[in-house]
Amino acid sequence: MIIPAKNNPSLPVMIRVKGIESIVNWFEQHQRSLYAIGLSYLGNQRKIEELFYRAILQVHKELPRFKSSTSFEISVLSIFILICRELSLNKSIQASEVSDYHQEIFHALHPLKEKKREVLVLTYIKGLSKDETAQLLQVSAEQVKALIFSGLQSLRNGMGDGEHYHGCKEFQKLYVDYLERNMDRPRKIDFEIHIYHCQDCQEDLAALQEVMLGFNEAIAKFSVPPGFMENVKERIAERESLNQQKKNKRKRNGFIAAGIFALAIFAGLFTGAFSKLYYTWTEENQELRAFLQADVGERLNLEAESDGVKIKIKSAIADDVQTLIFYEIEDTNENNQYMINFDDGVFIEDERNIMNDHTSQRYYPPDFGSELNNEEKNTYHGKISLPPLKEDKSTIKLKINKVMKIVGDSSDSYKSIEPEEGEWNFEIPVTKQPSTEYALEEDIEIEGVPVRFDKLILAPTATILQYGLKTEQKKKRIDMINFKNMKINNKITEADLFGSSYVYTQPDFRWSNFQAHFEPLFEKETDEVKIQFHSVNLSIEELKTVELDTSKKYPQTFEYAGSTISIDKVEIGQPTRVVFSNHEIKNREYESLHFNIATEEENISMEGDYEGVIVDKNGKEYDMNKAPFIYEDIEQPRHFFTVQSFKIQGDNVVPKSLDIFGYNTTKYLDDIVEIETELIVKDKAGIR
């Protein structure tokens, strides 16, 4: 979904023009400092991937609301920091995921109070000015200066040095300005005279300066793990492709014969059979119809209207996974369609007390292509996911002050949305439906990598498989498993290919836990489950360094992973350009490379672009820049990078080498695993 940024002058031109692709490129250009910020909060690469993924999507959503008076970078960082806070539930950094030369500094940063940590990372990692940091954190510039000093002191103490230093308090507040050379000459002279005569302040200042230098040195040496951004971009690409998916749904029956109802009632069909028949005739939304036919939830038909826009809450389905709200919006004045964006203009009164805030809300993309949403130009049917309830029964006081107008006709592949304000208030009675959990305890290997199946959750709104991936693998690791389906009680439930989520509670740092979501089955008991795989995304470590000699003529070729790669161009200038390519797709093992371009200078800025093709099972190629295609209709697609070009910003920066760390590849599977289940019994206190 493309959301236009209109003509906001605070946005970079490419952001205004290209939307989410340019946002991804902006994050890639700034990935080093952003990754370091994320590491200071999270200490876990998979969590930081989730951080980048969420931040890119949120920035894309928020673009129309970016203020022209605020720089694009500050606006992005405010979103980035907010998501950092939300994800930092686990306060311990895993030492195995932080390399030695900056391990100590990040261990010391992590336990600092939030504001102290934030001013340090924004000032010394992101390089913001004190005024910019103050604007972002909504504090004064003087407070930023005080927080920098106290943060550096805490950092020094946390690294085991500084407890015995006792400088003069009236001069301590001048340390940062002095070390950063921000003092005017008269104050500098007075300060240096005092330092010359005060041994305590000499030692205190020297120790603080050592911490600042160590901090800067650690950040200068810091590098992003190879392949990190490729993983994020792949998730974004998959998410965007979902927006183009068209679901095949049956057209509703537009007429109900009163005689059929009378006959059914006369025959006494008030049983489940009548319920299924009744909702088949009366409920046009097929997804909601399935819930109602399974006796999960009930019709509500709550209505509220503002300026001719009528919102109807049709039903609320709640369980331990989420609270699904099905809605319908009708424009009674014109032929416009509106949708609800759950994270913009939607509020729940007393949310912390009635809902579980330790779970992530699921995002359901708008279904612009459904037949139901194309039948009437002034009506839109949708759903939003809210957190699960804490109690079995509750009343959700839902307040909506903004809806999104859908812009674009039915022939458009992409839609944009524009916010419109109003006031719609609802009191929604909800009863939480029970779910069943089973322990699986099954270990297997996929492509030689250990995989562990831990739990099966049968909930009314979703069927969930929890599994773990071994993180200790060095030469080969699984980045993601894509499932095809599960078979439970002879019923097959298809996997949501875009519904995998990271489990934030990780009891064993050697494993990373994930949840894969499948369609609801409305089953409550089972003694076994059959899991069919679809594919795995792998990262393979294979090191190679290719010297970039600017005195040579290009193109030059080299061999890697069974393929011949061409270095097409190495041009020194403003900027310096490096281009390499491989157009040979047949039998190629790698899809994209994990690499770095080493230069004589440190702290360089690099801007990258790439070309690629999608290749199906039979070798047919789909050019992403030419004729449109539906990604989901391609059989066993693989995304191959063919050309990668980079601009190295600076004054005649000389590239020294292309350092390749490894590559990504996709393996398609057709394996089926059969697992016995063991019921996990719950009581009021939790699980026992």
mmCIF file of C-alpha atoms in Angstrom, residues 365-659:
data_model
loop_
_atom_site.group_PDB
_atom_site.id
_atom_site.type_symbol
_atom_site.label_atom_id
_atom_site.label_comp_id
_atom_site.label_asym_id
_atom_site.label_seq_id
_atom_site.Cartn_x
_atom_site.Cartn_y
_atom_site.Cartn_z
ATOM 1 C CA PRO A 365 -3.718 -5.578 5.708
ATOM 2 C CA PRO A 366 -6.693 -3.948 3.994
ATOM 3 C CA ASP A 367 -8.562 -6.290 1.666
ATOM 4 C CA PHE A 368 -9.114 -3.854 -1.201
ATOM 5 C CA GLY A 369 -9.442 -6.614 -3.786
ATOM 6 C CA SER A 370 -12.212 -8.686 -2.203
ATOM 7 C CA GLU A 371 -15.486 -9.042 -4.076
ATOM 8 C CA LEU A 372 -17.340 -7.916 -0.957
ATOM 9 C CA ASN A 373 -15.441 -4.603 -0.905
ATOM 10 C CA ASN A 374 -15.994 -4.053 -4.617
ATOM 11 C CA GLU A 375 -19.767 -4.569 -4.601
ATOM 12 C CA GLU A 376 -20.695 -1.143 -3.225
ATOM 13 C CA LYS A 377 -18.653 1.995 -3.778
ATOM 14 C CA ASN A 378 -19.712 3.551 -0.482
ATOM 15 C CA THR A 379 -19.208 0.572 1.882
ATOM 16 C CA TYR A 380 -16.073 -1.122 3.210
ATOM 17 C CA HIS A 381 -15.856 -4.304 5.325
ATOM 18 C CA GLY A 382 -12.779 -4.835 7.503
ATOM 19 C CA LYS A 383 -11.367 -6.081 10.775
ATOM 20 C CA ILE A 384 -8.808 -4.937 13.330
ATOM 21 C CA SER A 385 -6.942 -6.902 15.974
ATOM 22 C CA LEU A 386 -6.767 -5.639 19.565
ATOM 23 C CA PRO A 387 -4.830 -7.237 22.463
ATOM 24 C CA PRO A 388 -6.493 -10.136 24.329
ATOM 25 C CA LEU A 389 -8.640 -9.451 27.401
ATOM 26 C CA LYS A 390 -7.304 -10.019 30.905
ATOM 27 C CA GLU A 391 -10.660 -11.234 32.229
ATOM 28 C CA ASP A 392 -13.169 -13.687 30.751
ATOM 29 C CA LYS A 393 -15.761 -10.952 30.256
ATOM 30 C CA SER A 394 -15.380 -7.236 29.715
ATOM 31 C CA THR A 395 -16.813 -4.180 27.978
ATOM 32 C CA ILE A 396 -14.462 -2.487 25.531
ATOM 33 C CA LYS A 397 -15.073 1.261 25.379
ATOM 34 C CA LEU A 398 -13.796 1.954 21.882
ATOM 35 C CA LYS A 399 -13.299 5.567 20.807
ATOM 36 C CA ILE A 400 -12.506 6.396 17.170
ATOM 37 C CA ASN A 401 -11.645 9.952 16.146
ATOM 38 C CA LYS A 402 -10.158 9.260 12.735
ATOM 39 C CA VAL A 403 -10.908 7.010 9.747
ATOM 40 C CA MET A 404 -8.908 6.550 6.547
ATOM 41 C CA LYS A 405 -10.435 7.471 3.204
ATOM 42 C CA ILE A 406 -9.400 4.991 0.499
ATOM 43 C CA VAL A 407 -8.213 6.805 -2.620
ATOM 44 C CA GLY A 408 -8.066 5.042 -6.004
ATOM 45 C CA ASP A 409 -10.575 3.219 -8.193
ATOM 46 C CA SER A 410 -11.066 -0.527 -8.453
ATOM 47 C CA SER A 411 -8.598 -0.844 -11.341
ATOM 48 C CA ASP A 412 -5.674 0.509 -9.314
ATOM 49 C CA SER A 413 -3.106 -2.027 -8.133
ATOM 50 C CA TYR A 414 -2.219 0.247 -5.227
ATOM 51 C CA LYS A 415 -4.375 2.442 -3.049
ATOM 52 C CA SER A 416 -3.510 5.395 -0.885
ATOM 53 C CA ILE A 417 -5.315 6.536 2.236
ATOM 54 C CA GLU A 418 -6.126 9.976 3.605
ATOM 55 C CA PRO A 419 -7.170 10.606 7.230
ATOM 56 C CA GLU A 420 -10.533 12.194 8.008
ATOM 57 C CA GLU A 421 -11.566 13.156 11.520
ATOM 58 C CA GLY A 422 -14.850 12.483 13.296
ATOM 59 C CA GLU A 423 -16.176 10.977 16.509
ATOM 60 C CA TRP A 424 -17.496 7.441 16.869
ATOM 61 C CA ASN A 425 -17.885 5.831 20.318
ATOM 62 C CA PHE A 426 -18.843 2.246 21.150
ATOM 63 C CA GLU A 427 -19.311 0.066 24.211
ATOM 64 C CA ILE A 428 -18.623 -3.463 23.024
ATOM 65 C CA PRO A 429 -19.547 -6.410 25.306
ATOM 66 C CA VAL A 430 -17.013 -9.217 24.838
ATOM 67 C CA THR A 431 -16.698 -12.748 26.215
ATOM 68 C CA LYS A 432 -13.291 -14.374 25.874
ATOM 69 C CA GLN A 433 -13.412 -17.826 24.275
ATOM 70 C CA PRO A 434 -11.192 -20.591 25.734
ATOM 71 C CA SER A 435 -8.148 -21.963 23.927
ATOM 72 C CA THR A 436 -6.225 -25.213 24.306
ATOM 73 C CA GLU A 437 -2.435 -25.600 24.489
ATOM 74 C CA TYR A 438 -0.411 -28.728 23.792
ATOM 75 C CA ALA A 439 3.266 -29.441 24.474
ATOM 76 C CA LEU A 440 5.005 -30.984 21.445
ATOM 77 C CA GLU A 441 8.637 -31.621 22.458
ATOM 78 C CA GLU A 442 9.867 -32.715 19.031
ATOM 79 C CA ASP A 443 13.405 -32.124 17.672
ATOM 80 C CA ILE A 444 14.301 -32.487 13.995
ATOM 81 C CA GLU A 445 16.889 -31.204 11.523
ATOM 82 C CA ILE A 446 16.165 -29.182 8.395
ATOM 83 C CA GLU A 447 19.076 -28.823 5.958
ATOM 84 C CA GLY A 448 21.329 -29.920 8.833
ATOM 85 C CA VAL A 449 20.095 -27.199 11.216
ATOM 86 C CA PRO A 450 18.354 -28.219 14.497
ATOM 87 C CA VAL A 451 14.683 -27.217 14.781
ATOM 88 C CA ARG A 452 12.563 -27.724 17.893
ATOM 89 C CA PHE A 453 8.758 -27.834 18.060
ATOM 90 C CA ASP A 454 7.514 -26.651 21.450
ATOM 91 C CA LYS A 455 3.803 -25.874 21.519
ATOM 92 C CA LEU A 456 0.513 -26.054 19.619
ATOM 93 C CA ILE A 457 -2.225 -23.539 20.456
ATOM 94 C CA LEU A 458 -5.801 -24.155 19.320
ATOM 95 C CA ALA A 459 -7.612 -20.820 19.687
ATOM 96 C CA PRO A 460 -10.855 -19.677 18.048
ATOM 97 C CA THR A 461 -9.135 -16.904 16.056
ATOM 98 C CA ALA A 462 -5.924 -18.735 15.119
ATOM 99 C CA THR A 463 -4.067 -22.032 15.133
ATOM 100 C CA ILE A 464 -0.515 -21.370 16.318
ATOM 101 C CA LEU A 465 2.631 -23.493 16.118
ATOM 102 C CA GLN A 466 5.527 -22.419 18.360
ATOM 103 C CA TYR A 467 9.000 -23.556 17.315
ATOM 104 C CA GLY A 468 12.649 -22.759 17.986
ATOM 105 C CA LEU A 469 15.733 -22.295 15.775
ATOM 106 C CA LYS A 470 19.235 -23.075 17.059
ATOM 107 C CA THR A 471 21.234 -19.840 17.207
ATOM 108 C CA GLU A 472 24.651 -21.470 17.728
ATOM 109 C CA GLN A 473 24.955 -22.500 14.084
ATOM 110 C CA LYS A 474 27.863 -20.650 12.458
ATOM 111 C CA LYS A 475 28.347 -21.998 8.925
ATOM 112 C CA LYS A 476 24.638 -22.375 8.205
ATOM 113 C CA ARG A 477 21.561 -20.982 9.917
ATOM 114 C CA ILE A 478 17.852 -20.878 9.239
ATOM 115 C CA ASP A 479 16.502 -17.330 9.120
ATOM 116 C CA MET A 480 12.873 -18.341 8.663
ATOM 117 C CA ILE A 481 10.716 -21.425 8.162
ATOM 118 C CA ASN A 482 7.709 -21.127 5.856
ATOM 119 C CA PHE A 483 5.031 -23.743 6.472
ATOM 120 C CA LYS A 484 2.503 -25.027 3.961
ATOM 121 C CA ASN A 485 -0.211 -26.408 6.233
ATOM 122 C CA MET A 486 -1.072 -28.458 9.319
ATOM 123 C CA LYS A 487 -3.443 -31.397 9.569
ATOM 124 C CA ILE A 488 -5.403 -31.672 12.816
ATOM 125 C CA ASN A 489 -8.261 -34.161 13.299
ATOM 126 C CA ASN A 490 -8.266 -34.780 9.526
ATOM 127 C CA LYS A 491 -8.802 -31.050 8.911
ATOM 128 C CA ILE A 492 -6.182 -29.086 7.005
ATOM 129 C CA THR A 493 -5.393 -25.501 7.977
ATOM 130 C CA GLU A 494 -3.314 -23.373 5.609
ATOM 131 C CA ALA A 495 -0.384 -21.331 6.890
ATOM 132 C CA ASP A 496 -0.424 -17.552 6.917
ATOM 133 C CA LEU A 497 2.814 -17.019 4.982
ATOM 134 C CA PHE A 498 3.096 -13.515 6.438
ATOM 135 C CA GLY A 499 1.930 -14.338 9.962
ATOM 136 C CA SER A 500 5.134 -15.505 11.640
ATOM 137 C CA SER A 501 6.106 -13.598 14.770
ATOM 138 C CA TYR A 502 9.059 -13.518 17.142
ATOM 139 C CA VAL A 503 8.491 -14.705 20.732
ATOM 140 C CA TYR A 504 10.014 -12.050 22.986
ATOM 141 C CA THR A 505 10.388 -14.305 26.033
ATOM 142 C CA GLN A 506 13.474 -16.405 25.272
ATOM 143 C CA PRO A 507 14.253 -18.761 28.197
ATOM 144 C CA ASP A 508 17.283 -20.305 26.446
ATOM 145 C CA PHE A 509 19.637 -17.933 24.594
ATOM 146 C CA ARG A 510 20.833 -20.846 22.430
ATOM 147 C CA TRP A 511 17.423 -20.934 20.748
ATOM 148 C CA SER A 512 15.277 -18.251 19.119
ATOM 149 C CA ASN A 513 11.557 -18.957 19.435
ATOM 150 C CA PHE A 514 8.911 -18.105 16.828
ATOM 151 C CA GLN A 515 5.193 -18.552 16.329
ATOM 152 C CA ALA A 516 3.689 -19.519 12.966
ATOM 153 C CA HIS A 517 0.020 -18.641 12.486
ATOM 154 C CA PHE A 518 -2.463 -20.802 10.605
ATOM 155 C CA GLU A 519 -6.154 -20.398 9.801
ATOM 156 C CA PRO A 520 -8.557 -21.136 12.685
ATOM 157 C CA LEU A 521 -10.031 -24.647 12.757
ATOM 158 C CA PHE A 522 -12.441 -24.288 15.702
ATOM 159 C CA GLU A 523 -11.014 -27.548 17.103
ATOM 160 C CA LYS A 524 -10.597 -27.928 20.875
ATOM 161 C CA GLU A 525 -8.851 -31.305 21.219
ATOM 162 C CA THR A 526 -6.331 -33.388 19.296
ATOM 163 C CA ASP A 527 -3.788 -36.103 20.028
ATOM 164 C CA GLU A 528 -1.465 -35.510 17.085
ATOM 165 C CA VAL A 529 -0.597 -32.969 14.441
ATOM 166 C CA LYS A 530 0.942 -33.317 10.985
ATOM 167 C CA ILE A 531 3.063 -30.383 9.808
ATOM 168 C CA GLN A 532 3.915 -29.873 6.142
ATOM 169 C CA PHE A 533 6.782 -27.542 5.257
ATOM 170 C CA HIS A 534 6.896 -25.108 2.359
ATOM 171 C CA SER A 535 10.421 -23.643 2.365
ATOM 172 C CA VAL A 536 13.300 -22.356 4.480
ATOM 173 C CA ASN A 537 15.388 -19.222 4.092
ATOM 174 C CA LEU A 538 19.033 -19.977 4.853
ATOM 175 C CA SER A 539 22.138 -17.893 5.531
ATOM 176 C CA ILE A 540 25.378 -19.634 4.528
ATOM 177 C CA GLU A 541 28.781 -18.447 5.770
ATOM 178 C CA GLU A 542 31.430 -18.518 3.031
ATOM 179 C CA LEU A 543 34.227 -15.957 3.336
ATOM 180 C CA LYS A 544 36.011 -14.352 0.408
ATOM 181 C CA THR A 545 37.932 -11.092 -0.028
ATOM 182 C CA VAL A 546 38.296 -9.578 -3.499
ATOM 183 C CA GLU A 547 40.846 -6.771 -3.827
ATOM 184 C CA LEU A 548 39.603 -3.666 -5.634
ATOM 185 C CA ASP A 549 42.593 -2.285 -7.538
ATOM 186 C CA THR A 550 41.633 1.045 -9.084
ATOM 187 C CA SER A 551 44.586 0.859 -11.465
ATOM 188 C CA LYS A 552 43.042 -2.131 -13.268
ATOM 189 C CA LYS A 553 40.592 -1.970 -16.123
ATOM 190 C CA TYR A 554 37.091 -3.195 -15.424
ATOM 191 C CA PRO A 555 35.107 -5.435 -15.721
ATOM 192 C CA GLN A 556 37.026 -8.056 -13.733
ATOM 193 C CA THR A 557 35.578 -11.441 -12.692
ATOM 194 C CA PHE A 558 36.002 -13.815 -9.749
ATOM 195 C CA GLU A 559 34.509 -17.155 -8.678
ATOM 196 C CA TYR A 560 32.232 -17.491 -5.656
ATOM 197 C CA ALA A 561 29.794 -20.208 -4.503
ATOM 198 C CA GLY A 562 30.034 -21.948 -7.884
ATOM 199 C CA SER A 563 29.260 -18.768 -9.847
ATOM 200 C CA THR A 564 31.228 -16.196 -11.813
ATOM 201 C CA ILE A 565 30.674 -12.665 -10.527
ATOM 202 C CA SER A 566 31.697 -9.586 -12.493
ATOM 203 C CA ILE A 567 32.986 -6.370 -10.932
ATOM 204 C CA ASP A 568 31.732 -4.047 -13.648
ATOM 205 C CA LYS A 569 32.865 -0.679 -12.383
ATOM 206 C CA VAL A 570 35.135 0.911 -9.765
ATOM 207 C CA GLU A 571 35.169 4.695 -10.232
ATOM 208 C CA ILE A 572 36.730 7.081 -7.723
ATOM 209 C CA GLY A 573 34.982 10.427 -7.494
ATOM 210 C CA GLN A 574 32.309 12.388 -5.693
ATOM 211 C CA PRO A 575 30.779 9.929 -5.025
ATOM 212 C CA THR A 576 32.873 6.803 -5.633
ATOM 213 C CA ARG A 577 30.921 4.067 -7.444
ATOM 214 C CA VAL A 578 31.265 0.276 -7.259
ATOM 215 C CA VAL A 579 29.074 -2.002 -9.386
ATOM 216 C CA PHE A 580 29.129 -5.810 -9.517
ATOM 217 C CA SER A 581 26.754 -8.230 -11.205
ATOM 218 C CA ASN A 582 25.848 -11.813 -12.069
ATOM 219 C CA HIS A 583 23.108 -12.313 -14.662
ATOM 220 C CA GLU A 584 23.518 -16.078 -14.838
ATOM 221 C CA ILE A 585 20.535 -17.463 -12.877
ATOM 222 C CA LYS A 586 20.407 -21.097 -13.974
ATOM 223 C CA ASN A 587 21.766 -23.425 -11.256
ATOM 224 C CA ARG A 588 22.935 -20.450 -9.181
ATOM 225 C CA GLU A 589 23.182 -21.318 -5.482
ATOM 226 C CA TYR A 590 23.078 -17.876 -3.896
ATOM 227 C CA GLU A 591 20.234 -15.354 -4.180
ATOM 228 C CA SER A 592 21.886 -12.365 -2.481
ATOM 229 C CA LEU A 593 25.262 -11.739 -0.854
ATOM 230 C CA HIS A 594 26.280 -10.626 2.650
ATOM 231 C CA PHE A 595 29.186 -8.247 2.066
ATOM 232 C CA ASN A 596 30.979 -5.036 2.917
ATOM 233 C CA ILE A 597 33.060 -2.645 0.810
ATOM 234 C CA ALA A 598 36.195 -1.759 2.755
ATOM 235 C CA THR A 599 37.768 1.685 2.207
ATOM 236 C CA GLU A 600 40.770 3.626 3.422
ATOM 237 C CA GLU A 601 38.474 5.892 5.427
ATOM 238 C CA GLU A 602 36.262 5.060 8.393
ATOM 239 C CA ASN A 603 32.701 6.186 9.093
ATOM 240 C CA ILE A 604 31.755 6.473 5.436
ATOM 241 C CA SER A 605 28.194 6.754 4.162
ATOM 242 C CA MET A 606 27.153 4.343 1.425
ATOM 243 C CA GLU A 607 24.032 4.369 -0.757
ATOM 244 C CA GLY A 608 23.058 1.158 -2.536
ATOM 245 C CA ASP A 609 20.706 0.075 -5.290
ATOM 246 C CA TYR A 610 20.037 -3.260 -6.922
ATOM 247 C CA GLU A 611 18.330 -4.997 -9.812
ATOM 248 C CA GLY A 612 16.867 -8.452 -9.633
ATOM 249 C CA VAL A 613 14.481 -11.015 -11.036
ATOM 250 C CA ILE A 614 11.952 -13.464 -9.640
ATOM 251 C CA VAL A 615 12.444 -17.006 -10.944
ATOM 252 C CA ASP A 616 9.822 -19.746 -10.634
ATOM 253 C CA LYS A 617 10.208 -23.502 -10.249
ATOM 254 C CA ASN A 618 10.571 -24.010 -14.016
ATOM 255 C CA GLY A 619 13.144 -21.269 -14.487
ATOM 256 C CA LYS A 620 10.776 -18.648 -15.888
ATOM 257 C CA GLU A 621 11.941 -15.125 -15.033
ATOM 258 C CA TYR A 622 9.730 -12.220 -13.922
ATOM 259 C CA ASP A 623 11.212 -8.734 -14.212
ATOM 260 C CA MET A 624 10.008 -6.693 -11.232
ATOM 261 C CA ASN A 625 10.362 -3.445 -13.208
ATOM 262 C CA LYS A 626 8.266 -4.501 -16.196
ATOM 263 C CA ALA A 627 4.922 -6.265 -16.606
ATOM 264 C CA PRO A 628 2.924 -6.648 -13.389
ATOM 265 C CA PHE A 629 2.530 -10.069 -11.820
ATOM 266 C CA ILE A 630 1.036 -11.561 -8.668
ATOM 267 C CA TYR A 631 3.811 -12.927 -6.473
ATOM 268 C CA GLU A 632 1.522 -15.443 -4.750
ATOM 269 C CA ASP A 633 0.634 -17.036 -8.093
ATOM 270 C CA ILE A 634 4.256 -17.920 -8.887
ATOM 271 C CA GLU A 635 5.224 -21.513 -8.107
ATOM 272 C CA GLN A 636 8.240 -21.718 -5.775
ATOM 273 C CA PRO A 637 9.576 -18.191 -6.439
ATOM 274 C CA ARG A 638 13.184 -17.249 -5.720
ATOM 275 C CA HIS A 639 14.438 -13.644 -5.745
ATOM 276 C CA PHE A 640 17.900 -13.331 -7.364
ATOM 277 C CA PHE A 641 19.933 -10.136 -7.229
ATOM 278 C CA THR A 642 21.533 -9.558 -10.650
ATOM 279 C CA VAL A 643 23.151 -6.106 -10.323
ATOM 280 C CA GLN A 644 24.233 -4.300 -7.160
ATOM 281 C CA SER A 645 25.602 -0.761 -7.336
ATOM 282 C CA PHE A 646 26.892 1.468 -4.553
ATOM 283 C CA LYS A 647 27.710 5.132 -4.182
ATOM 284 C CA ILE A 648 30.299 5.861 -1.475
ATOM 285 C CA GLN A 649 29.813 9.422 -0.258
ATOM 286 C CA GLY A 650 32.872 11.570 0.338
ATOM 287 C CA ASP A 651 35.761 13.182 -1.468
ATOM 288 C CA ASN A 652 37.401 10.591 -3.769
ATOM 289 C CA VAL A 653 37.074 7.719 -1.293
ATOM 290 C CA VAL A 654 39.245 4.772 -2.402
ATOM 291 C CA PRO A 655 37.619 1.302 -2.102
ATOM 292 C CA LYS A 656 40.131 -1.351 -1.061
ATOM 293 C CA SER A 657 38.231 -4.644 -1.161
ATOM 294 C CA LEU A 658 34.894 -6.377 -1.511
ATOM 295 C CA ASP A 659 34.586 -8.512 1.644
#
